[in-house]
mmCIF file of C-alpha atoms in Angstrom:
data_model
loop_
_atom_site.group_PDB
_atom_site.id
_atom_site.type_symbol
_atom_site.label_atom_id
_atom_site.label_comp_id
_atom_site.label_asym_id
_atom_site.label_seq_id
_atom_site.Cartn_x
_atom_site.Cartn_y
_atom_site.Cartn_z
ATOM 1 C CA MET A 28 0.014 0.061 -0.070
ATOM 2 C CA LYS A 29 1.289 3.369 -0.898
ATOM 3 C CA PRO A 30 0.494 6.700 0.910
ATOM 4 C CA SER A 31 -2.058 8.773 -0.707
ATOM 5 C CA GLY A 32 -0.984 12.000 -2.519
ATOM 6 C CA ILE A 33 2.673 10.856 -3.463
ATOM 7 C CA LYS A 34 1.955 10.111 -7.308
ATOM 8 C CA PHE A 35 1.779 13.746 -8.276
ATOM 9 C CA PRO A 36 4.937 14.774 -6.381
ATOM 10 C CA VAL A 37 6.728 11.473 -7.929
ATOM 11 C CA PHE A 38 5.451 12.739 -11.328
ATOM 12 C CA GLY A 39 6.748 16.014 -10.577
ATOM 13 C CA LEU A 40 10.193 14.440 -9.873
ATOM 14 C CA PHE A 41 10.059 12.552 -12.991
ATOM 15 C CA CYS A 42 9.444 15.558 -15.155
ATOM 16 C CA MET A 43 12.279 17.654 -13.661
ATOM 17 C CA ALA A 44 14.846 14.920 -14.235
ATOM 18 C CA LEU A 45 13.432 14.351 -17.702
ATOM 19 C CA GLY A 46 13.760 17.948 -18.464
ATOM 20 C CA GLY A 47 17.416 17.931 -16.827
ATOM 21 C CA PHE A 48 18.216 14.977 -19.006
ATOM 22 C CA PHE A 49 17.177 16.768 -22.336
ATOM 23 C CA LEU A 50 18.711 19.962 -21.340
ATOM 24 C CA HIS A 51 21.978 18.385 -20.450
ATOM 25 C CA PHE A 52 22.020 16.316 -23.576
ATOM 26 C CA ARG A 53 21.342 19.563 -25.887
ATOM 27 C CA ILE A 54 23.930 21.530 -23.969
ATOM 28 C CA HIS A 55 26.900 18.932 -23.346
ATOM 29 C CA PRO A 56 26.191 16.315 -26.025
ATOM 30 C CA PRO A 57 28.086 13.079 -25.054
ATOM 31 C CA ALA A 58 29.018 12.683 -28.901
ATOM 32 C CA LYS A 59 31.489 15.771 -28.400
ATOM 33 C CA ASP A 60 32.967 14.451 -25.071
ATOM 34 C CA ALA A 61 32.634 11.366 -23.033
ATOM 35 C CA PHE A 62 33.041 13.332 -19.884
ATOM 36 C CA ASN A 63 29.634 14.793 -20.854
ATOM 37 C CA LEU A 64 28.078 11.448 -20.176
ATOM 38 C CA ILE A 65 27.973 12.023 -16.561
ATOM 39 C CA GLY A 66 25.792 14.987 -16.971
ATOM 40 C CA VAL A 67 23.387 12.943 -19.073
ATOM 41 C CA LEU A 68 23.436 9.752 -17.326
ATOM 42 C CA PHE A 69 22.648 11.099 -13.775
ATOM 43 C CA PRO A 70 19.305 12.770 -14.849
ATOM 44 C CA LEU A 71 18.474 9.858 -17.016
ATOM 45 C CA PHE A 72 18.786 7.690 -13.740
ATOM 46 C CA ASN A 73 17.017 10.009 -11.989
ATOM 47 C CA ALA A 74 13.884 9.904 -14.444
ATOM 48 C CA LEU A 75 13.864 6.212 -14.751
ATOM 49 C CA VAL A 76 14.910 4.669 -11.527
ATOM 50 C CA LEU A 77 14.143 7.217 -8.882
ATOM 51 C CA PRO A 78 10.337 7.415 -9.254
ATOM 52 C CA PHE A 79 10.093 3.865 -8.993
ATOM 53 C CA MET A 80 12.415 3.890 -5.665
ATOM 54 C CA PHE A 81 10.215 6.676 -4.285
ATOM 55 C CA LEU A 82 6.856 4.510 -4.923
ATOM 56 C CA ASN A 83 8.358 1.476 -2.951
ATOM 57 C CA ARG A 84 8.531 1.447 0.943
ATOM 58 C CA LYS A 85 11.492 -0.383 1.117
ATOM 59 C CA THR A 86 13.734 1.883 -1.289
ATOM 60 C CA VAL A 87 12.032 5.185 -0.393
ATOM 61 C CA THR A 88 15.044 6.301 2.041
ATOM 62 C CA TRP A 89 17.563 5.550 -0.693
ATOM 63 C CA ALA A 90 15.503 7.499 -3.196
ATOM 64 C CA TYR A 91 15.486 10.382 -0.817
ATOM 65 C CA ALA A 92 19.173 10.036 -0.241
ATOM 66 C CA ILE A 93 20.195 9.877 -3.998
ATOM 67 C CA ASN A 94 17.756 12.736 -4.801
ATOM 68 C CA LEU A 95 19.296 14.868 -2.110
ATOM 69 C CA THR A 96 23.006 13.986 -3.077
ATOM 70 C CA SER A 97 22.089 14.629 -6.800
ATOM 71 C CA VAL A 98 20.907 18.023 -5.961
ATOM 72 C CA ILE A 99 23.639 18.931 -3.901
ATOM 73 C CA VAL A 100 26.235 17.546 -6.599
ATOM 74 C CA GLY A 101 24.240 19.283 -9.510
ATOM 75 C CA VAL A 102 24.074 22.655 -8.017
ATOM 76 C CA THR A 103 27.722 22.546 -6.819
ATOM 77 C CA VAL A 104 28.993 21.599 -10.438
ATOM 78 C CA MET A 105 26.832 24.112 -12.184
ATOM 79 C CA THR A 106 27.861 26.930 -9.853
ATOM 80 C CA TRP A 107 31.624 25.822 -10.341
ATOM 81 C CA PHE A 108 30.882 25.899 -14.116
ATOM 82 C CA SER A 109 29.487 29.253 -14.184
ATOM 83 C CA ILE A 110 32.433 30.713 -12.001
ATOM 84 C CA ALA A 111 35.005 28.914 -14.092
ATOM 85 C CA ASN A 112 33.726 30.051 -17.473
ATOM 86 C CA TRP A 113 32.767 33.536 -16.310
ATOM 87 C CA LYS A 114 33.760 36.233 -18.914
ATOM 88 C CA LEU A 115 31.094 39.070 -18.455
ATOM 89 C CA PRO A 116 31.242 41.882 -16.333
ATOM 90 C CA LEU A 117 30.053 41.453 -12.681
ATOM 91 C CA THR A 118 26.494 43.041 -12.698
ATOM 92 C CA LEU A 119 23.352 41.765 -10.974
ATOM 93 C CA TYR A 120 21.583 41.226 -14.568
ATOM 94 C CA ASN A 121 24.570 39.054 -15.612
ATOM 95 C CA LEU A 122 24.541 37.053 -12.286
ATOM 96 C CA VAL A 123 20.722 36.224 -12.655
ATOM 97 C CA PHE A 124 20.579 35.763 -16.524
ATOM 98 C CA GLU A 125 23.978 34.552 -17.651
ATOM 99 C CA THR A 126 24.896 31.983 -14.988
ATOM 100 C CA THR A 127 23.456 28.605 -14.313
ATOM 101 C CA LEU A 128 21.196 30.094 -11.519
ATOM 102 C CA ALA A 129 18.072 29.310 -13.108
ATOM 103 C CA ASP A 130 19.146 25.861 -13.606
ATOM 104 C CA SER A 131 20.010 25.520 -10.011
ATOM 105 C CA LEU A 132 16.884 26.970 -8.820
ATOM 106 C CA ILE A 133 14.846 24.388 -10.717
ATOM 107 C CA LEU A 134 17.053 21.513 -9.445
ATOM 108 C CA LEU A 135 16.507 22.798 -6.009
ATOM 109 C CA GLY A 136 12.721 22.428 -6.521
ATOM 110 C CA LYS A 137 13.475 18.545 -6.331
ATOM 111 C CA LEU A 138 14.169 18.726 -2.522
ATOM 112 C CA PRO A 139 10.877 19.577 -1.346
ATOM 113 C CA LEU A 140 9.205 17.292 -3.461
ATOM 114 C CA GLY A 141 11.394 14.400 -1.974
ATOM 115 C CA GLN A 142 10.602 15.556 1.432
ATOM 116 C CA VAL A 143 6.810 15.523 0.929
ATOM 117 C CA ILE A 144 7.095 12.002 -0.336
ATOM 118 C CA LEU A 145 9.479 11.012 2.510
ATOM 119 C CA GLU A 146 7.155 12.505 5.181
ATOM 120 C CA ALA A 147 4.080 10.736 3.657
ATOM 121 C CA TRP A 148 5.568 7.541 3.860
ATOM 122 C CA LEU A 149 6.901 8.065 7.572
ATOM 123 C CA LYS A 150 3.384 9.329 8.272
ATOM 124 C CA MET A 151 1.777 6.201 7.053
ATOM 125 C CA ASP A 152 4.159 3.953 9.115
ATOM 126 C CA GLU A 153 3.325 6.058 12.161
ATOM 127 C CA ASP A 154 -0.294 5.620 11.417
ATOM 128 C CA SER A 155 -0.231 2.026 11.062
ATOM 129 C CA ASN A 156 1.635 1.731 14.287
ATOM 130 C CA GLU A 157 -0.949 3.233 16.225
ATOM 131 C CA ILE A 158 -3.448 0.756 15.317
#
């Protein structure tokens, strides 16, 4: 039995990960450099495997940990990429619109979705123990 209300957040995680896969594949095609495979395979794993892990009680904590780790690593690497390739004058406009800030904010949206799913499972476990 699954907790009610987790299918939509799981679908949200799936959509965000699949969008990340398409974005990375377009911006960093693996055909140009094998190193680009890393940025393509992580979102593909997150889109194809993590949703099923979030829907299974035995694997939900692993899914949460992998989701959290991929967000932290993704934001860190994208921030490093923006800093390492910075060529423009330092202005507020350039910081907001010419960096990976938007991508990082979208990626950070995966954290509350994962938290909602985990809390739903924990609440269901808590409710089943009260009976």
